[in-house]
Amino acid sequence: METIKMKNYFFIDMGVMLIRSMRHVFRSLDTIITVTIMPIAMMLLFVYVLGGAIKTGTDKYVNYLLPGILLVAIANSAGYVSYRLFLDKQRGIFERFHSMPIARSAPLWGHMLTSLVSNAISLVVIILVALLMGFRSSAGFLSWLAIAGILALFTLTLTWIAAIAGLSAKSVDGAGVIAYPIHFLPLISSAFVPTTSMPAGVKAFAEHQPVTPIVETIRALLYNQPVGNQIWVALAWCITIMFCAYLFAMRVYRKRL
Amino acid sequence: MQNAIRVKGLQKSYRQLHVLKNVDFEVEKGNIFALLGTNGAGKTTIVKILTTLLKKDGGQVTVNGFDVASMPANVRQSISLTGQFAAVDEVLTGRENLVMIARLRHLSQPREVTDDLLQRFGLSDAADRRASTYSGGMRRRLDIAMSLIGNPQIIFLDEPTTGLDPEGRIEVWKIIKELAGSGTTVFLTTQYLEEAEQLASRIAILHEGEIIVSGTLAELKKLFPPAKVEYIEKQPTLEDIFLKIIGNKKEDK
């Protein structure tokens, strides 16, 4: 009886959690700047300042750049997930939720859902700005759906990694540190420039890290080119990392709280 | 009379540290029970076990008739916890905090319940301000108001007045007294002896992992030799002076 009742409420409870942390996102100017304004500024910088000197073999640099900018925006949001989780843990909000008759994992899933929804909003804003800057795509509905799916998967992967950091951190600074290595991944990939121009060592790293196949897949989908093996490499990276991070984060969550 | 809380032979260790050795006590329904102890005596550990946040190592613990280990969901239905640090969401307003908890308790009219509590706790004027702008006393009041949503039968208050100024403390005391008056069982931990004396109908003292004495205040007083009658001049305490001055100031306004 009891368990049936709890299950019915799981999604309602998660909805309450979602509203709560979406308010956190919208009321933090800092978060909005980092996840939306910064990537847009970066896009302007790369297209109008550096873009002229970068040879990508595409007609418009903004078309080449956009997938990478989207991943940068998602990467920038990861640190805030750690930060919000850490504060919930430290300030006793999780204790309050856990002493209430709600599903134990609802608070954590609420943060995951918030990450997905807030990233979706910021990515739409960035794409609209890119359209103003001349970005055009020949992708059909199904391709856009596939792009949305890959971006959601990438978001969840980074969010679960960020959750581990937030839940196990001892200080606010520690919770945010995870953001730095994640920020670097899109920079050392084919997101901004083709890997062919890189020195051998860097090139090897760039071509064998998760961001490059994701960027290449999204690019192929945007411009109706064959996606080839890249999509499977991208999915394998995301799903493997996400699954491990999920298991680990859940273990920390159950143990610490 | 059925007991709201029964604890028998409770044990808990953190690695080598044997925090709770053999804790026994019972709390009657509708009473205010105060658990006294120095910092680090294990008061918060007991609260965490009773509120299903922490697993016990041994012993029997029932809350509202439900075993905390085997029926935690039923226990959570019956209780509410106000932890040591006011667990309010500082980014949300007072009203949003209350509505959030009312939704999580699955009440049919979260807004009405919220308006009611804001009124009752004197937070109506500050309802739409973020909780981060509240004073310590207001934050604590909001915290306790959040705990009352859904009318839980047993309320746990872990050091509810620590860090409050004298005015805030008296406000919280008033709230606790009203609660018990309406039939709610209150489990209170404190390190202030005066607080236990003011509020509790039964008091237990936790020391080195065991309850060394428990009983009513009158019973505890009997443990000591009868009071010697001495005539002393009653000087006002600094607290009396402080509250008097503050009171006058308010009347002037």
Short mmCIF file of C-alpha atoms in Angstrom, two decimals:
data_model
loop_
_atom_site.label_atom_id
_atom_site.label_comp_id
_atom_site.label_asym_id
_atom_site.label_seq_id
_atom_site.Cartn_x
_atom_site.Cartn_y
_atom_site.Cartn_z
CA MET A 1 0.00 0.00 0.00
CA GLU A 2 2.63 2.43 1.21
CA THR A 3 4.98 1.87 -1.72
CA ILE A 4 2.20 2.23 -4.28
CA LYS A 5 1.22 5.57 -2.79
CA MET A 6 4.82 6.81 -2.85
CA LYS A 7 5.29 5.85 -6.51
CA ASN A 8 2.28 7.85 -7.60
CA TYR A 9 3.73 10.94 -6.00
CA PHE A 10 7.25 10.53 -7.37
CA PHE A 11 6.66 12.71 -10.44
CA ILE A 12 4.67 15.31 -8.53
CA ASP A 13 7.46 15.57 -5.96
CA MET A 14 10.04 15.83 -8.69
CA GLY A 15 7.97 18.60 -10.28
CA VAL A 16 8.04 20.54 -7.00
CA MET A 17 11.82 20.07 -6.86
CA LEU A 18 12.12 21.22 -10.47
CA ILE A 19 10.18 24.43 -9.82
CA ARG A 20 12.34 25.07 -6.78
CA SER A 21 15.71 24.74 -8.48
CA MET A 22 14.55 26.49 -11.68
CA ARG A 23 13.90 29.48 -9.39
CA HIS A 24 17.48 29.13 -8.19
CA VAL A 25 18.69 29.25 -11.78
CA PHE A 26 16.57 32.23 -12.82
CA ARG A 27 17.38 34.21 -9.67
CA SER A 28 21.11 33.80 -10.09
CA LEU A 29 22.45 36.38 -12.53
CA ASP A 30 25.79 34.66 -12.23
CA THR A 31 24.36 31.37 -13.56
CA ILE A 32 22.57 33.06 -16.45
CA ILE A 33 25.75 34.91 -17.45
CA THR A 34 27.91 31.78 -17.34
CA VAL A 35 25.58 29.40 -19.15
CA THR A 36 24.06 31.74 -21.74
CA ILE A 37 25.81 35.13 -22.08
CA MET A 38 29.36 33.71 -21.94
CA PRO A 39 28.86 31.14 -24.73
CA ILE A 40 27.19 33.85 -26.85
CA ALA A 41 30.12 36.21 -26.18
CA MET A 42 32.49 33.41 -27.12
CA MET A 43 30.57 32.80 -30.33
CA LEU A 44 30.76 36.52 -31.23
CA LEU A 45 34.47 36.56 -30.43
CA PHE A 46 35.29 33.49 -32.48
CA VAL A 47 33.13 34.44 -35.46
CA TYR A 48 33.91 38.16 -35.72
CA VAL A 49 37.45 38.35 -34.29
CA LEU A 50 39.22 35.02 -34.76
CA GLY A 51 37.00 33.36 -37.34
CA GLY A 52 38.48 35.13 -40.34
CA ALA A 53 41.84 33.49 -39.70
CA ILE A 54 40.50 29.99 -39.06
CA LYS A 55 40.31 27.65 -42.06
CA THR A 56 37.61 25.06 -41.58
CA GLY A 57 36.63 24.25 -45.12
CA THR A 58 33.03 25.39 -44.55
CA ASP A 59 31.49 28.48 -46.10
CA LYS A 60 30.45 30.13 -42.84
CA TYR A 61 32.50 29.78 -39.66
CA VAL A 62 29.40 30.17 -37.47
CA ASN A 63 28.03 26.99 -39.02
CA TYR A 64 31.22 25.16 -38.07
CA LEU A 65 31.35 26.68 -34.60
CA LEU A 66 27.79 26.31 -33.29
CA PRO A 67 27.91 22.64 -32.12
CA GLY A 68 31.02 23.40 -30.05
CA ILE A 69 29.41 26.50 -28.52
CA LEU A 70 26.39 24.44 -27.48
CA LEU A 71 28.67 21.95 -25.71
CA VAL A 72 30.56 24.81 -24.03
CA ALA A 73 27.25 26.13 -22.68
CA ILE A 74 26.37 22.71 -21.26
CA ALA A 75 29.86 22.31 -19.79
CA ASN A 76 29.58 25.73 -18.13
CA SER A 77 26.39 24.70 -16.36
CA ALA A 78 27.95 21.61 -14.75
CA GLY A 79 29.71 23.57 -12.00
CA TYR A 80 26.43 25.11 -10.88
CA VAL A 81 24.84 21.70 -10.41
CA SER A 82 27.68 20.78 -8.04
CA TYR A 83 27.28 24.07 -6.26
CA ARG A 84 23.51 23.76 -5.77
CA LEU A 85 23.78 20.15 -4.62
CA PHE A 86 26.53 21.04 -2.18
CA LEU A 87 24.49 23.85 -0.64
CA ASP A 88 21.41 21.63 -0.29
CA LYS A 89 23.51 19.05 1.50
CA GLN A 90 25.30 21.55 3.72
CA ARG A 91 22.33 23.72 4.67
CA GLY A 92 20.21 20.79 5.81
CA ILE A 93 17.59 21.05 3.03
CA PHE A 94 18.24 17.44 2.03
CA GLU A 95 17.76 16.38 5.67
CA ARG A 96 14.41 18.12 5.72
CA PHE A 97 13.32 16.41 2.48
CA HIS A 98 14.59 13.03 3.64
CA SER A 99 12.65 13.18 6.90
CA MET A 100 9.47 13.78 4.86
CA PRO A 101 7.29 11.10 3.27
CA ILE A 102 8.65 11.58 -0.26
CA ALA A 103 10.74 9.33 -2.47
CA ARG A 104 14.31 9.41 -1.25
CA SER A 105 15.83 10.08 -4.65
CA ALA A 106 13.34 12.78 -5.70
CA PRO A 107 15.54 15.70 -4.54
CA LEU A 108 18.49 14.41 -6.59
CA TRP A 109 16.40 13.70 -9.70
CA GLY A 110 14.94 17.20 -9.33
CA HIS A 111 18.43 18.61 -9.84
CA MET A 112 18.96 16.41 -12.90
CA LEU A 113 15.72 17.54 -14.45
CA THR A 114 16.55 21.17 -13.70
CA SER A 115 19.86 20.78 -15.46
CA LEU A 116 18.09 19.38 -18.55
CA VAL A 117 15.41 22.08 -18.63
CA SER A 118 17.72 25.03 -17.93
CA ASN A 119 20.21 23.84 -20.55
CA ALA A 120 17.43 23.40 -23.09
CA ILE A 121 16.39 27.02 -22.52
CA SER A 122 19.91 28.42 -22.81
CA LEU A 123 20.67 26.32 -25.93
CA VAL A 124 17.54 27.62 -27.66
CA VAL A 125 18.60 31.20 -26.87
CA ILE A 126 22.10 30.55 -28.22
CA ILE A 127 20.74 28.98 -31.42
CA LEU A 128 18.46 32.00 -31.95
CA VAL A 129 21.46 34.34 -31.65
CA ALA A 130 23.40 32.11 -34.06
CA LEU A 131 20.52 32.43 -36.56
CA LEU A 132 20.87 36.20 -36.34
CA MET A 133 24.59 35.79 -37.03
CA GLY A 134 23.88 33.91 -40.22
CA PHE A 135 23.76 30.29 -39.03
CA ARG A 136 21.65 28.15 -41.37
CA SER A 137 20.98 24.43 -41.19
CA SER A 138 19.54 22.03 -43.73
CA ALA A 139 18.57 19.53 -41.03
CA GLY A 140 15.07 18.09 -41.00
CA PHE A 141 12.85 17.39 -38.01
CA LEU A 142 14.32 13.95 -37.32
CA SER A 143 17.87 15.26 -37.41
CA TRP A 144 16.98 18.03 -34.95
CA LEU A 145 15.38 15.41 -32.72
CA ALA A 146 18.58 13.35 -32.85
CA ILE A 147 20.62 16.48 -32.02
CA ALA A 148 18.37 17.24 -29.06
CA GLY A 149 18.79 13.65 -27.86
CA ILE A 150 22.58 13.77 -28.07
CA LEU A 151 22.70 17.14 -26.30
CA ALA A 152 20.41 15.81 -23.55
CA LEU A 153 22.63 12.77 -23.14
CA PHE A 154 25.74 14.95 -22.95
CA THR A 155 23.98 17.16 -20.37
CA LEU A 156 23.03 14.20 -18.20
CA THR A 157 26.55 12.76 -18.44
CA LEU A 158 28.15 15.98 -17.20
CA THR A 159 25.42 16.54 -14.63
CA TRP A 160 25.95 13.13 -13.02
CA ILE A 161 29.71 13.78 -12.88
CA ALA A 162 28.97 17.16 -11.31
CA ALA A 163 26.64 15.47 -8.82
CA ILE A 164 29.49 13.29 -7.53
CA ALA A 165 31.59 16.41 -6.99
CA GLY A 166 28.77 18.34 -5.29
CA LEU A 167 27.76 15.50 -2.98
CA SER A 168 31.26 14.57 -1.87
CA ALA A 169 32.78 18.07 -1.62
CA LYS A 170 33.84 19.39 1.77
CA SER A 171 33.64 23.08 0.80
CA VAL A 172 31.89 25.34 -1.69
CA ASP A 173 35.16 25.89 -3.56
CA GLY A 174 35.72 22.15 -3.78
CA ALA A 175 32.24 21.67 -5.24
CA GLY A 176 33.00 24.10 -8.07
CA VAL A 177 36.44 22.72 -8.98
CA ILE A 178 34.96 20.00 -11.20
CA ALA A 179 33.97 22.73 -13.65
CA TYR A 180 37.55 23.43 -14.79
CA PRO A 181 38.51 20.12 -16.42
CA ILE A 182 35.06 19.97 -18.01
CA HIS A 183 35.50 23.49 -19.46
CA PHE A 184 38.68 22.40 -21.17
CA LEU A 185 37.28 19.39 -23.03
CA PRO A 186 35.50 21.40 -25.77
CA LEU A 187 38.58 23.62 -26.23
CA ILE A 188 40.86 20.66 -27.00
CA SER A 189 38.61 19.11 -29.64
CA SER A 190 37.40 19.79 -33.14
CA ALA A 191 34.82 22.24 -31.74
CA PHE A 192 36.65 25.43 -32.78
CA VAL A 193 39.25 24.31 -35.31
CA PRO A 194 39.75 21.09 -37.27
CA THR A 195 42.10 18.68 -35.47
CA THR A 196 44.34 18.41 -38.56
CA SER A 197 46.16 21.62 -37.64
CA MET A 198 47.12 20.36 -34.16
CA PRO A 199 50.50 18.83 -33.16
CA ALA A 200 50.49 15.01 -33.06
CA GLY A 201 50.07 14.56 -29.26
CA VAL A 202 47.29 17.11 -28.91
CA LYS A 203 45.62 15.79 -32.05
CA ALA A 204 45.59 12.25 -30.66
CA PHE A 205 43.97 13.50 -27.47
CA ALA A 206 41.46 15.68 -29.32
CA GLU A 207 40.38 12.85 -31.58
CA HIS A 208 40.00 10.33 -28.77
CA GLN A 209 38.03 12.31 -26.22
CA PRO A 210 34.22 12.39 -26.03
CA VAL A 211 33.64 15.95 -27.26
CA THR A 212 35.08 15.48 -30.78
CA PRO A 213 32.77 12.64 -31.89
CA ILE A 214 29.78 14.48 -30.34
CA VAL A 215 30.66 17.70 -32.19
CA GLU A 216 31.24 15.81 -35.44
CA THR A 217 27.94 13.96 -35.11
CA ILE A 218 25.96 17.15 -34.48
CA ARG A 219 27.74 18.87 -37.38
CA ALA A 220 26.90 15.99 -39.72
CA LEU A 221 23.26 16.03 -38.61
CA LEU A 222 23.00 19.82 -39.03
CA TYR A 223 24.28 19.82 -42.60
CA ASN A 224 22.81 16.55 -43.86
CA GLN A 225 26.11 14.73 -44.11
CA PRO A 226 26.57 11.04 -43.32
CA VAL A 227 27.18 10.60 -39.59
CA GLY A 228 29.23 7.43 -40.06
CA ASN A 229 30.75 5.76 -37.01
CA GLN A 230 31.07 9.00 -35.06
CA ILE A 231 27.55 8.77 -33.67
CA TRP A 232 28.22 5.33 -32.16
CA VAL A 233 31.52 6.48 -30.68
CA ALA A 234 29.72 9.51 -29.25
CA LEU A 235 26.92 7.42 -27.77
CA ALA A 236 29.33 4.85 -26.35
CA TRP A 237 31.34 7.57 -24.59
CA CYS A 238 28.28 9.29 -23.15
CA ILE A 239 26.41 6.19 -22.04
CA THR A 240 29.46 4.55 -20.45
CA ILE A 241 30.51 7.66 -18.54
CA MET A 242 26.96 8.51 -17.57
CA PHE A 243 26.25 5.03 -16.27
CA CYS A 244 29.42 4.91 -14.16
CA ALA A 245 28.87 8.44 -12.85
CA TYR A 246 25.23 7.63 -12.05
CA LEU A 247 26.14 4.53 -10.03
CA PHE A 248 28.87 6.37 -8.19
CA ALA A 249 26.76 9.45 -7.48
CA MET A 250 23.88 7.33 -6.19
CA ARG A 251 26.26 5.49 -3.87
CA VAL A 252 27.60 8.76 -2.47
CA TYR A 253 24.04 10.10 -2.16
CA ARG A 254 22.85 7.10 -0.16
CA LYS A 255 25.94 6.97 2.00
CA ARG A 256 26.30 10.64 2.84
CA LEU A 257 22.67 11.42 3.41
CA MET B 1 -1.49 5.80 27.46
CA GLN B 2 0.36 4.90 24.29
CA ASN B 3 3.84 6.31 23.94
CA ALA B 4 4.77 8.51 21.00
CA ILE B 5 8.40 7.45 21.12
CA ARG B 6 9.98 4.34 22.66
CA VAL B 7 13.72 3.80 22.66
CA LYS B 8 15.28 0.71 24.19
CA GLY B 9 18.94 -0.27 24.24
CA LEU B 10 19.81 2.09 21.39
CA GLN B 11 23.40 1.88 20.19
CA LYS B 12 25.34 3.77 17.58
CA SER B 13 29.04 4.06 16.75
CA TYR B 14 30.94 6.09 14.21
CA ARG B 15 33.95 3.90 13.44
CA GLN B 16 35.80 3.64 16.80
CA LEU B 17 33.68 6.26 18.52
CA HIS B 18 30.93 4.70 20.62
CA VAL B 19 28.49 7.63 20.70
CA LEU B 20 25.37 5.93 22.01
CA LYS B 21 26.05 3.01 24.33
CA ASN B 22 22.69 2.03 25.73
CA VAL B 23 19.98 4.65 25.47
CA ASP B 24 16.51 4.05 26.95
CA PHE B 25 13.65 6.51 27.17
CA GLU B 26 9.98 6.95 26.39
CA VAL B 27 7.99 10.00 25.41
CA GLU B 28 4.27 10.21 26.14
CA LYS B 29 1.86 11.56 23.57
CA GLY B 30 1.20 15.29 23.75
CA ASN B 31 4.19 15.98 25.99
CA ILE B 32 7.20 18.21 25.55
CA PHE B 33 10.25 16.06 26.11
CA ALA B 34 13.63 17.70 26.46
CA LEU B 35 16.88 15.87 25.86
CA LEU B 36 19.72 17.65 27.59
CA GLY B 37 23.38 17.15 27.03
CA THR B 38 26.67 18.89 26.35
CA ASN B 39 27.96 19.45 22.82
CA GLY B 40 28.93 16.15 21.26
CA ALA B 41 26.94 14.07 23.75
CA GLY B 42 25.00 12.47 20.87
CA LYS B 43 21.73 14.43 20.96
CA THR B 44 21.72 15.07 17.22
CA THR B 45 22.60 11.42 16.57
CA ILE B 46 19.49 10.38 18.49
CA VAL B 47 17.34 12.88 16.54
CA LYS B 48 18.73 11.57 13.25
CA ILE B 49 17.96 7.98 14.17
CA LEU B 50 14.43 8.84 15.33
CA THR B 51 13.75 10.76 12.12
CA THR B 52 15.05 7.90 9.89
CA LEU B 53 18.04 9.90 8.62
CA LEU B 54 20.55 7.57 10.23
CA LYS B 55 20.58 3.80 10.80
CA LYS B 56 21.02 2.50 14.33
CA ASP B 57 23.52 -0.24 15.19
CA GLY B 58 21.37 -1.92 17.83
CA GLY B 59 18.33 -1.61 20.04
CA GLN B 60 14.66 -0.96 19.42
CA VAL B 61 13.21 2.36 18.33
CA THR B 62 9.55 2.99 17.59
CA VAL B 63 8.04 6.34 16.64
CA ASN B 64 4.26 6.70 16.68
CA GLY B 65 4.10 2.92 17.01
CA PHE B 66 6.20 2.26 13.89
CA ASP B 67 9.62 0.66 13.94
CA VAL B 68 12.14 3.14 12.44
CA ALA B 69 14.16 0.40 10.74
CA SER B 70 11.38 -1.63 9.15
CA MET B 71 8.71 1.04 8.55
CA PRO B 72 10.55 4.29 7.86
CA ALA B 73 7.89 5.55 5.42
CA ASN B 74 5.20 5.35 8.13
CA VAL B 75 7.50 7.11 10.58
CA ARG B 76 8.06 9.94 8.07
CA GLN B 77 4.30 10.30 7.67
CA SER B 78 3.99 10.91 11.41
CA ILE B 79 6.86 13.30 12.07
CA SER B 80 8.48 16.56 11.16
CA LEU B 81 12.07 17.62 11.70
CA THR B 82 13.44 21.07 12.42
CA GLY B 83 17.17 20.50 12.28
CA GLN B 84 19.95 22.26 14.08
CA PHE B 85 20.48 24.82 11.32
CA ALA B 86 17.36 26.47 9.95
CA ALA B 87 16.78 24.40 6.80
CA VAL B 88 14.98 27.04 4.77
CA ASP B 89 15.67 27.71 1.11
CA GLU B 90 17.31 31.13 1.16
CA VAL B 91 16.76 31.82 -2.52
CA LEU B 92 13.00 31.36 -2.19
CA THR B 93 10.66 33.72 -0.38
CA GLY B 94 9.02 32.73 2.88
CA ARG B 95 5.78 32.04 1.05
CA GLU B 96 7.47 29.92 -1.63
CA ASN B 97 9.22 27.88 1.05
CA LEU B 98 5.91 27.08 2.74
CA VAL B 99 4.06 26.32 -0.51
CA MET B 100 6.88 23.99 -1.54
CA ILE B 101 6.58 21.93 1.67
CA ALA B 102 2.76 21.95 1.45
CA ARG B 103 3.02 20.53 -2.10
CA LEU B 104 5.49 17.88 -0.96
CA ARG B 105 3.05 16.92 1.79
CA HIS B 106 0.46 16.60 -1.00
CA LEU B 107 -2.04 18.92 0.65
CA SER B 108 -5.03 19.89 -1.44
CA GLN B 109 -4.86 23.61 -0.62
CA PRO B 110 -1.20 24.63 -0.26
CA ARG B 111 -1.88 28.37 -0.65
CA GLU B 112 -4.49 28.54 2.11
CA VAL B 113 -2.32 26.56 4.50
CA THR B 114 0.57 28.89 3.70
CA ASP B 115 -1.41 32.11 4.29
CA ASP B 116 -2.58 30.70 7.58
CA LEU B 117 0.91 29.89 8.81
CA LEU B 118 2.37 33.22 7.63
CA GLN B 119 -0.30 34.96 9.71
CA ARG B 120 0.21 32.76 12.73
CA PHE B 121 3.99 33.17 12.74
CA GLY B 122 3.95 36.91 12.12
CA LEU B 123 5.61 36.56 8.72
CA SER B 124 2.85 38.02 6.53
CA ASP B 125 4.72 41.29 5.91
CA ALA B 126 7.91 39.47 4.97
CA ALA B 127 6.14 36.70 3.02
CA ASP B 128 7.34 37.81 -0.41
CA ARG B 129 10.89 38.62 0.56
CA ARG B 130 13.67 36.11 0.06
CA ALA B 131 14.48 34.11 3.17
CA SER B 132 18.12 35.23 2.87
CA THR B 133 16.99 38.70 4.03
CA TYR B 134 15.35 37.35 7.21
CA SER B 135 16.78 37.78 10.70
CA GLY B 136 17.82 34.68 12.64
CA GLY B 137 14.58 34.68 14.61
CA MET B 138 12.41 35.07 11.49
CA ARG B 139 14.31 32.30 9.74
CA ARG B 140 13.78 30.01 12.69
CA ARG B 141 10.07 30.87 12.76
CA LEU B 142 9.78 30.08 9.07
CA ASP B 143 11.68 26.85 9.69
CA ILE B 144 9.26 25.77 12.42
CA ALA B 145 6.25 26.88 10.33
CA MET B 146 7.52 24.63 7.51
CA SER B 147 7.66 21.75 9.98
CA LEU B 148 4.04 22.25 11.04
CA ILE B 149 2.60 21.82 7.55
CA GLY B 150 0.45 18.72 7.31
CA ASN B 151 -0.05 18.61 11.11
CA PRO B 152 2.51 15.94 11.99
CA GLN B 153 1.83 14.19 15.29
CA ILE B 154 5.42 14.40 16.51
CA ILE B 155 7.78 17.31 16.00
CA PHE B 156 11.53 17.09 16.46
CA LEU B 157 13.33 20.30 17.30
CA ASP B 158 17.10 19.99 17.40
CA GLU B 159 18.47 22.92 19.41
CA PRO B 160 15.80 25.30 18.15
CA THR B 161 17.08 28.40 19.93
CA THR B 162 20.83 28.04 19.43
CA GLY B 163 22.15 31.26 17.92
CA LEU B 164 18.98 33.27 18.54
CA ASP B 165 18.85 36.55 20.47
CA PRO B 166 16.77 36.65 23.69
CA GLU B 167 13.70 38.02 21.88
CA GLY B 168 13.87 35.34 19.21
CA ARG B 169 14.29 32.69 21.86
CA ILE B 170 11.19 33.80 23.75
CA GLU B 171 9.19 33.80 20.51
CA VAL B 172 10.25 30.23 19.77
CA TRP B 173 9.38 29.18 23.32
CA LYS B 174 5.92 30.61 22.91
CA ILE B 175 5.43 28.67 19.67
CA ILE B 176 6.56 25.41 21.28
CA LYS B 177 4.19 25.88 24.21
CA GLU B 178 1.29 26.50 21.85
CA LEU B 179 2.18 23.37 19.91
CA ALA B 180 2.06 21.15 22.94
CA GLY B 181 -1.18 22.83 23.96
CA SER B 182 -2.75 21.63 20.73
CA GLY B 183 -1.78 18.01 21.42
CA THR B 184 1.38 17.68 19.32
CA THR B 185 4.23 15.71 20.85
CA VAL B 186 7.43 17.75 20.92
CA PHE B 187 10.89 16.20 21.14
CA LEU B 188 13.38 18.91 21.93
CA THR B 189 17.14 18.86 22.33
CA THR B 190 18.90 21.71 24.02
CA GLN B 191 22.04 22.63 25.84
CA TYR B 192 20.31 25.43 27.74
CA LEU B 193 19.04 24.18 31.06
CA GLU B 194 16.68 27.11 31.40
CA GLU B 195 15.00 26.14 28.14
CA ALA B 196 14.25 22.64 29.39
CA GLU B 197 13.00 24.07 32.66
CA GLN B 198 10.69 26.54 30.87
CA LEU B 199 9.21 24.12 28.37
CA ALA B 200 9.53 20.48 29.10
CA SER B 201 7.17 18.27 31.05
CA ARG B 202 9.82 15.57 31.07
CA ILE B 203 13.57 15.91 30.92
CA ALA B 204 16.31 13.38 30.19
CA ILE B 205 20.03 13.98 30.50
CA LEU B 206 22.32 12.27 28.00
CA HIS B 207 25.85 11.82 29.20
CA GLU B 208 28.63 9.61 27.79
CA GLY B 209 26.27 7.62 25.62
CA GLU B 210 23.61 6.87 28.23
CA ILE B 211 20.58 8.54 29.76
CA ILE B 212 21.78 9.13 33.28
CA VAL B 213 18.56 10.63 34.69
CA SER B 214 15.09 11.22 33.38
CA GLY B 215 11.84 12.42 34.89
CA THR B 216 9.77 15.51 35.50
CA LEU B 217 11.47 18.65 36.70
CA ALA B 218 10.03 18.05 40.18
CA GLU B 219 11.42 14.51 40.21
CA LEU B 220 14.84 15.72 39.13
CA LYS B 221 14.80 18.36 41.85
CA LYS B 222 14.12 15.65 44.43
CA LEU B 223 17.41 14.00 43.54
CA PHE B 224 19.14 16.88 45.27
CA PRO B 225 19.08 17.70 48.97
CA PRO B 226 16.11 19.88 49.96
CA ALA B 227 16.54 23.55 49.22
CA LYS B 228 18.04 25.63 51.99
CA VAL B 229 16.09 28.81 52.64
CA GLU B 230 18.28 31.88 52.24
CA TYR B 231 17.30 35.50 51.97
CA ILE B 232 18.92 37.23 49.03
CA GLU B 233 18.30 40.48 47.25
CA LYS B 234 16.79 39.77 43.81
CA GLN B 235 18.83 41.76 41.31
CA PRO B 236 17.50 42.01 37.76
CA THR B 237 19.57 39.90 35.36
CA LEU B 238 21.11 41.53 32.33
CA GLU B 239 18.50 39.67 30.27
CA ASP B 240 15.65 41.24 32.29
CA ILE B 241 17.20 44.67 31.73
CA PHE B 242 17.76 44.06 28.02
CA LEU B 243 14.23 42.86 27.40
CA LYS B 244 12.74 45.71 29.46
CA ILE B 245 14.64 48.35 27.46
CA ILE B 246 13.78 46.72 24.15
CA GLY B 247 10.14 46.52 25.24
CA ASN B 248 10.07 50.24 26.14
CA LYS B 249 11.62 51.16 22.81
CA LYS B 250 8.87 49.29 20.98
CA GLU B 251 6.15 51.03 22.95
CA ASP B 252 7.70 54.42 22.12
CA LYS B 253 7.28 53.70 18.41
#
